[in-house]
PDB file of C-alpha atoms and ligand atoms in Angstrom:
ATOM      1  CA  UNK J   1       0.000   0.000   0.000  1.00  0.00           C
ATOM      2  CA  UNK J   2       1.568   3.253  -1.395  1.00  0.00           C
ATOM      3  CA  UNK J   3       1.151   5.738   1.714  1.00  0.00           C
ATOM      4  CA  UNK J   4       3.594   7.930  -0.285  1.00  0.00           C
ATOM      5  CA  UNK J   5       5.536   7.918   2.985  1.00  0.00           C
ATOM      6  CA  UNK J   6       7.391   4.956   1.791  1.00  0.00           C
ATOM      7  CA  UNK J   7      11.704   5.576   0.787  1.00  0.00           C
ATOM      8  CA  UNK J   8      12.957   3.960  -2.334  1.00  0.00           C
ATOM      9  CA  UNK J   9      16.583   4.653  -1.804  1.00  0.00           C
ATOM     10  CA  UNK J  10      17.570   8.113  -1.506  1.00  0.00           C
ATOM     11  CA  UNK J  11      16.300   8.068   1.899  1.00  0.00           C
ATOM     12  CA  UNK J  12      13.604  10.882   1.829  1.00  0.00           C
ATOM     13  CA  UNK J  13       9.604  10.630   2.071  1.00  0.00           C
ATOM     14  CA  UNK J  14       7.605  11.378   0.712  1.00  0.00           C
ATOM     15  CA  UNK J  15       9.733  10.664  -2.876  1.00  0.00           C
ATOM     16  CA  UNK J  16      10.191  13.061  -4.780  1.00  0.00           C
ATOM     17  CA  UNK J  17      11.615  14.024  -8.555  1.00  0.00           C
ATOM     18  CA  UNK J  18      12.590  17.478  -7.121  1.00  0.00           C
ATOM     19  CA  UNK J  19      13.259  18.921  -3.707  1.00  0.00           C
ATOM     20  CA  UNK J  20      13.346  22.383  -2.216  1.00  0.00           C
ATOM     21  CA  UNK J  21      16.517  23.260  -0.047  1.00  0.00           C
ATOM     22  CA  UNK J  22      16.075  26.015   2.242  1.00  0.00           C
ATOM     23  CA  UNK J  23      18.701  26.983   4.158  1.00  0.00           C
ATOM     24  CA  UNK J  24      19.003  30.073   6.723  1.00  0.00           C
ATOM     25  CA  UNK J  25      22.792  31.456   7.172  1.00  0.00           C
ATOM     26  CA  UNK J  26      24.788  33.787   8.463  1.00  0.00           C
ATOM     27  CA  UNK J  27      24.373  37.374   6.076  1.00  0.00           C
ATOM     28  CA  UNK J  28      28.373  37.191   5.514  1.00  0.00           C
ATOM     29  CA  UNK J  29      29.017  34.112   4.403  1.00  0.00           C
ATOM     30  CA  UNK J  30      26.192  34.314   1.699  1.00  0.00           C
ATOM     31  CA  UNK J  31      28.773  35.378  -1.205  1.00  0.00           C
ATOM     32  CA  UNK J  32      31.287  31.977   0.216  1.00  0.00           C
ATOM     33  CA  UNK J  33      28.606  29.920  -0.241  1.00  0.00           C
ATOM     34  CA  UNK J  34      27.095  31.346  -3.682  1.00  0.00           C
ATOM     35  CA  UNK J  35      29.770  31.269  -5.536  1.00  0.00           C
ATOM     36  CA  UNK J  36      30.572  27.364  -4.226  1.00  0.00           C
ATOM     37  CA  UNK J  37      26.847  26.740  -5.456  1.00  0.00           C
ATOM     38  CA  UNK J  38      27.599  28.397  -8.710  1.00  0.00           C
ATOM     39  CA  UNK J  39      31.169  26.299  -8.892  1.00  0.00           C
ATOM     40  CA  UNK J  40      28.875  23.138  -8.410  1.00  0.00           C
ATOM     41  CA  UNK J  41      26.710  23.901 -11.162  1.00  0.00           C
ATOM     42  CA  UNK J  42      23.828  25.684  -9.651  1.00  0.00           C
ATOM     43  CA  UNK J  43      21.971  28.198 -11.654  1.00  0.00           C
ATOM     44  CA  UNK J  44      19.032  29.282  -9.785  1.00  0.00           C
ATOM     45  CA  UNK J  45      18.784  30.465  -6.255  1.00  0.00           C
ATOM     46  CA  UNK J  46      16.698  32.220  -4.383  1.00  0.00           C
ATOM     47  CA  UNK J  47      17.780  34.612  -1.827  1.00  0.00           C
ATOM     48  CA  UNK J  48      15.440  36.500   1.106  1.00  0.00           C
ATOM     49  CA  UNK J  49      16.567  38.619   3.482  1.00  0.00           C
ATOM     50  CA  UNK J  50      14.998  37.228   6.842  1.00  0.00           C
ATOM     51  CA  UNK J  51      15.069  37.699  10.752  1.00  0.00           C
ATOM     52  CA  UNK J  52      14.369  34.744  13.328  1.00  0.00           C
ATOM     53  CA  UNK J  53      15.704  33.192  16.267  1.00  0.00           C
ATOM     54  CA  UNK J  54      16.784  29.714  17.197  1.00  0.00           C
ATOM     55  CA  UNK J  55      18.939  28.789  20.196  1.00  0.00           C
ATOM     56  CA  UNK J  56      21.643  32.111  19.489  1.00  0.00           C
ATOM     57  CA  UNK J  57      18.359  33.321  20.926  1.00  0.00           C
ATOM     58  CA  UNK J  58      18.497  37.667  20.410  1.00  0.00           C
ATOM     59  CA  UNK J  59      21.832  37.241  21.345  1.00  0.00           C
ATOM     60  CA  UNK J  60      23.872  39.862  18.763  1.00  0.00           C
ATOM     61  CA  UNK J  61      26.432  39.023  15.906  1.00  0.00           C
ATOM     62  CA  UNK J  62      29.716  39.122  16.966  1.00  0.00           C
ATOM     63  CA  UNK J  63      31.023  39.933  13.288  1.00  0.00           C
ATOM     64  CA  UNK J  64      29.906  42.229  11.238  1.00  0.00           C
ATOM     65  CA  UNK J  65      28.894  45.718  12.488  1.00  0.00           C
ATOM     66  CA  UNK J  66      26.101  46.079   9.653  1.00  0.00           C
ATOM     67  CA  UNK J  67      24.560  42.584  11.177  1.00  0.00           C
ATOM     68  CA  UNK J  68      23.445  43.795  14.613  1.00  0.00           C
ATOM     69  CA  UNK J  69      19.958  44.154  15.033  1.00  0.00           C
ATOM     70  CA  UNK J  70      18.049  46.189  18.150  1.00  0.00           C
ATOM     71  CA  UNK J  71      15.849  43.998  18.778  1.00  0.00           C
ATOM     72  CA  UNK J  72      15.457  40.097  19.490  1.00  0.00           C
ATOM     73  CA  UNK J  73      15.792  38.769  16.142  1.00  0.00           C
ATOM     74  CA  UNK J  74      19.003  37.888  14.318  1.00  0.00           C
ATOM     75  CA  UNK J  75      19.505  39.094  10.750  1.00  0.00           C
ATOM     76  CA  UNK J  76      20.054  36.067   8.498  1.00  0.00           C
ATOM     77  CA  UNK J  77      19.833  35.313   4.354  1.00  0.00           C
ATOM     78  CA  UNK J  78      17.441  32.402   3.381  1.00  0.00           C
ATOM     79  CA  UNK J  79      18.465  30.659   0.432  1.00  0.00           C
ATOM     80  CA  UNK J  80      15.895  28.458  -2.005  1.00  0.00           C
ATOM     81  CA  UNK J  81      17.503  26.123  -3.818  1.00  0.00           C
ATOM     82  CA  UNK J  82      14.928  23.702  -6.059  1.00  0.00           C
ATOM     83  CA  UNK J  83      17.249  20.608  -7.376  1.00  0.00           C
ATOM     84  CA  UNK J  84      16.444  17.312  -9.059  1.00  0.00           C
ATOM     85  CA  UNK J  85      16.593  14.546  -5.834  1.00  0.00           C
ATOM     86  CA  UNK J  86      20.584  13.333  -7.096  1.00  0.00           C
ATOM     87  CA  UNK J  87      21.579  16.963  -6.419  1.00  0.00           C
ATOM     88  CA  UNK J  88      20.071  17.452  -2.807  1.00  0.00           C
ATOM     89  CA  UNK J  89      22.888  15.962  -0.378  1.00  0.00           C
ATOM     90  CA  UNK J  90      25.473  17.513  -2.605  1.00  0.00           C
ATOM     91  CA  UNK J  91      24.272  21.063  -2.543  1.00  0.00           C
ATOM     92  CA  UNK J  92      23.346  20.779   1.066  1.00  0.00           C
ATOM     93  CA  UNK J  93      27.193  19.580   1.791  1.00  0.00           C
ATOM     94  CA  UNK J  94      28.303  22.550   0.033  1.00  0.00           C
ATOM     95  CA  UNK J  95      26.013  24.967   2.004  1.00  0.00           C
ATOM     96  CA  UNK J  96      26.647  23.407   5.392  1.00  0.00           C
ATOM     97  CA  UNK J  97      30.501  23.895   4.628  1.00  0.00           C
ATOM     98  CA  UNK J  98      30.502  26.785   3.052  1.00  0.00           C
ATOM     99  CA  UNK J  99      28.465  28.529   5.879  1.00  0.00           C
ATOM    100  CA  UNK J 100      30.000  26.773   8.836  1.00  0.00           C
ATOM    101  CA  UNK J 101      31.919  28.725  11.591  1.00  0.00           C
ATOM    102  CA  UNK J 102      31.129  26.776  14.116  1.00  0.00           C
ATOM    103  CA  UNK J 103      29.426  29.195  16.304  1.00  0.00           C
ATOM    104  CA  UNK J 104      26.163  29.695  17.378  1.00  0.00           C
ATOM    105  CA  UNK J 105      23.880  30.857  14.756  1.00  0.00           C
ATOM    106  CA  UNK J 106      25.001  29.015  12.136  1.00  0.00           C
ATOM    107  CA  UNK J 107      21.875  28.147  10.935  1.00  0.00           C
ATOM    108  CA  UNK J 108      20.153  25.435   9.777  1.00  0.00           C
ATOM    109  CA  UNK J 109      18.839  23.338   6.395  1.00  0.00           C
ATOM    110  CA  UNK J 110      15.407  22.039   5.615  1.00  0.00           C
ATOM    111  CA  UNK J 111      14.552  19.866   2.672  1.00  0.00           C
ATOM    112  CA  UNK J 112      11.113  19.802   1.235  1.00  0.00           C
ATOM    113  CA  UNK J 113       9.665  17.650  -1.754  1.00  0.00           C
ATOM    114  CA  UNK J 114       8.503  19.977  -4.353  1.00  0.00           C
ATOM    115  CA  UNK J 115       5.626  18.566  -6.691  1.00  0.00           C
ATOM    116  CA  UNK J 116       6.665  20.328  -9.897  1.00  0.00           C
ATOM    117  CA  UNK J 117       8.591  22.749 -11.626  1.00  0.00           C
ATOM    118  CA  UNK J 118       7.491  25.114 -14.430  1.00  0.00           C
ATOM    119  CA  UNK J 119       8.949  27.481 -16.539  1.00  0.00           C
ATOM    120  CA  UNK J 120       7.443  30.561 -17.182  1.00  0.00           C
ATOM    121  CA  UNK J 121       8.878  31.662 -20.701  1.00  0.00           C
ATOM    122  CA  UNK J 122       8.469  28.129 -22.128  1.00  0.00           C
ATOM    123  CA  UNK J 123       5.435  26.355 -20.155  1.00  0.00           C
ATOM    124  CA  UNK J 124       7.738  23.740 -19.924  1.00  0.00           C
ATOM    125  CA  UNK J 125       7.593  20.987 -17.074  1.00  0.00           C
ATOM    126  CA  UNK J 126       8.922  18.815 -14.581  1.00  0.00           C
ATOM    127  CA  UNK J 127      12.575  18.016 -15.815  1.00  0.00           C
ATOM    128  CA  UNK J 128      12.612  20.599 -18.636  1.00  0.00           C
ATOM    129  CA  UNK J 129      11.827  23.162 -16.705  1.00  0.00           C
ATOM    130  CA  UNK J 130      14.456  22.120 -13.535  1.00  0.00           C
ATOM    131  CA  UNK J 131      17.193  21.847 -15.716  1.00  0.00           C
ATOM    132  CA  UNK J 132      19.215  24.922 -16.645  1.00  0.00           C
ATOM    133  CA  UNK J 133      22.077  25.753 -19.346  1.00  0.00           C
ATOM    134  CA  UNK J 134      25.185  25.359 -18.186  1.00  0.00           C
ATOM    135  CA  UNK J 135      23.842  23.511 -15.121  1.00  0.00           C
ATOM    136  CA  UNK J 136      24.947  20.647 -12.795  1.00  0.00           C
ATOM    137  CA  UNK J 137      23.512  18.372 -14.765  1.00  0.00           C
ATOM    138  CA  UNK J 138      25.153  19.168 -17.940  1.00  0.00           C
ATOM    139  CA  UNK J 139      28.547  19.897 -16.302  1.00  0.00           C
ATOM    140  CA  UNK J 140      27.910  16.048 -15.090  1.00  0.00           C
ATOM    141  CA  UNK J 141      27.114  14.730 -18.364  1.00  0.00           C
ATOM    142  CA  UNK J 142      23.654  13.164 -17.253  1.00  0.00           C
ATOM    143  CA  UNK J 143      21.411  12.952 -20.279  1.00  0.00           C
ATOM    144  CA  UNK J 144      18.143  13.493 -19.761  1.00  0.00           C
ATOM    145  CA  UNK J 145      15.323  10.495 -21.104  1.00  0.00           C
TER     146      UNK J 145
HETATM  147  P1  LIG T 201      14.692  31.238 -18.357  1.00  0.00           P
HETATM  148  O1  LIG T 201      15.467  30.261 -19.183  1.00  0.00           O
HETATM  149  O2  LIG T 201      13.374  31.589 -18.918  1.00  0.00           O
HETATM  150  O3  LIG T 201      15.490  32.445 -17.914  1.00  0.00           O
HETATM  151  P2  LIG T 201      15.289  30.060 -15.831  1.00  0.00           P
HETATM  152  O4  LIG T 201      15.022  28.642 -15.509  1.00  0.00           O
HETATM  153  O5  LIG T 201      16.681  30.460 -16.121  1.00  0.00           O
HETATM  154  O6  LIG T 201      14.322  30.463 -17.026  1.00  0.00           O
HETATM  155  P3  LIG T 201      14.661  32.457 -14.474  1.00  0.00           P
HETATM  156  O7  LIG T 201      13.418  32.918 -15.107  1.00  0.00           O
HETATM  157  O8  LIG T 201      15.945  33.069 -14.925  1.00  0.00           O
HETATM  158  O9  LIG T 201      14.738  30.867 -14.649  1.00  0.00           O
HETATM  159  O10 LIG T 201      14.530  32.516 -12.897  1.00  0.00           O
HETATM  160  C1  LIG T 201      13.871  33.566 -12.249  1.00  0.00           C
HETATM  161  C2  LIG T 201      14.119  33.488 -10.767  1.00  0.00           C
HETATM  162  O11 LIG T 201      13.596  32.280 -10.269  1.00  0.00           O
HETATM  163  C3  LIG T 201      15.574  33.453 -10.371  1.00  0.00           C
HETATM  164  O12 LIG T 201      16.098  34.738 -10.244  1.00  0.00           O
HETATM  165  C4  LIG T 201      15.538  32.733  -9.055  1.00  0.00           C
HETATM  166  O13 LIG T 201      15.191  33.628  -8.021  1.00  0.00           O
HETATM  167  C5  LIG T 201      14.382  31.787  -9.222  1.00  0.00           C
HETATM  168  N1  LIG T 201      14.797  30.434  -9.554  1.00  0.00           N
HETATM  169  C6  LIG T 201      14.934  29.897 -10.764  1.00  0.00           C
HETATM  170  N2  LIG T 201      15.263  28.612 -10.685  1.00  0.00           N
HETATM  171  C7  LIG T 201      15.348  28.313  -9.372  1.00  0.00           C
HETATM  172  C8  LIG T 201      15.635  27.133  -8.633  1.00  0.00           C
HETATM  173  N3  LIG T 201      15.911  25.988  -9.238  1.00  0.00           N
HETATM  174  N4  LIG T 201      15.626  27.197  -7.292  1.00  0.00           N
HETATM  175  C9  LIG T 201      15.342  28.349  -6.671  1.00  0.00           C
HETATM  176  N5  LIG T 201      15.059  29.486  -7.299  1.00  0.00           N
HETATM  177  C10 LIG T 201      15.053  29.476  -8.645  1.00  0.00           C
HETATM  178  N1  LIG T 202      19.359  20.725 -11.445  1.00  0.00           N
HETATM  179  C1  LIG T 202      19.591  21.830 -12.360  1.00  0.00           C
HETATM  180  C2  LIG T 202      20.569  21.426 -13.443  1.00  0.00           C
HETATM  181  O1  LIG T 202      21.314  20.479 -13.250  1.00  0.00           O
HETATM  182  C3  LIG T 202      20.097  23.040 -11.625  1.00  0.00           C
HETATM  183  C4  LIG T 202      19.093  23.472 -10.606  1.00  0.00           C
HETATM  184  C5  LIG T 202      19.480  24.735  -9.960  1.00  0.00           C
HETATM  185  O2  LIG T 202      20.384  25.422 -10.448  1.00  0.00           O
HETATM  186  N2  LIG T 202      18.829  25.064  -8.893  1.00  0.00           N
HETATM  187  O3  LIG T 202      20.562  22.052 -14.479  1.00  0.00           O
END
């Protein structure tokens, strides 16, 4: 019986063709981990400015001057990252490393399935419309069916 919680090998449920990667850093290492995702092969991200809280609690930045906040939130830059589900651990690997300092207030990665993609110019679907030119996949060599 297909609850559509079931795993078939890349060890997420529900399964997925594509999955959304959101990940919440620290403001200054946005540009470190960018340019990693755009070394990998990644063509389209999505970047929000956002405030929250997790266990660094209100507690200020310690870096940057232009990150301190007045109030109890913590500036931080959410990324969106939609990738085919062979991509996912590798552009999460490169986020978590790329944003590590091994502080507080790192920030943390959550993976979503994502139902369908669509182009806007084109119409175009599913695969079509994840892949990009000049993408990971290409750079990889993997030939779409
Ligand atoms: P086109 O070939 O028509 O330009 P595209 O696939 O390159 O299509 P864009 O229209 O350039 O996509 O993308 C518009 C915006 O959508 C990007 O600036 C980015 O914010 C977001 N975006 C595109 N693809 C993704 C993705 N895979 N994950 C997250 N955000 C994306
Ligand atoms: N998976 C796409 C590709 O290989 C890239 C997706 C993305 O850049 N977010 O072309």
């Amino acid at each position: 019986e297909a609850s559509g919680l079931e795993t078939e090998g890349n060890g997420y449920a529900p399964q997925s063709d594509f999955y959304k990667v959101e990940a919440v850093v620290r403001p200054w290492r946005l540009s470190h981990v960018a340019s990693a995702l755009i070394k990998m092969g990644i063509r389209g991200v999505t970047v929000y400015d956002v405030r929250g809280f997790g266990a660094q609690g209100g507690a200020r930045e310690r870096y940057a001057g232009s990150e301190f906040t007045e109030d109890s939130f913590v500036q931080k830059v959410k990324l969106e990252i939609v990738v085919s589900q062979d991509q996912v651990e590798a552009v999460v690997e490169t986020v978590i490393d790329h944003a590590r300092t091994g502080e507080i207030g790192d920030g943390k990665v959550f993976i979503s399935p994502v139902a369908d993609v669509v182009r806007v110019r084109t119409g175009e679907r599913g695969l079509k419309a994840e892949r990009m030119a000049g993408g990971r996949a290409e750079i990889l060599g993997i030939v779409d069916s």
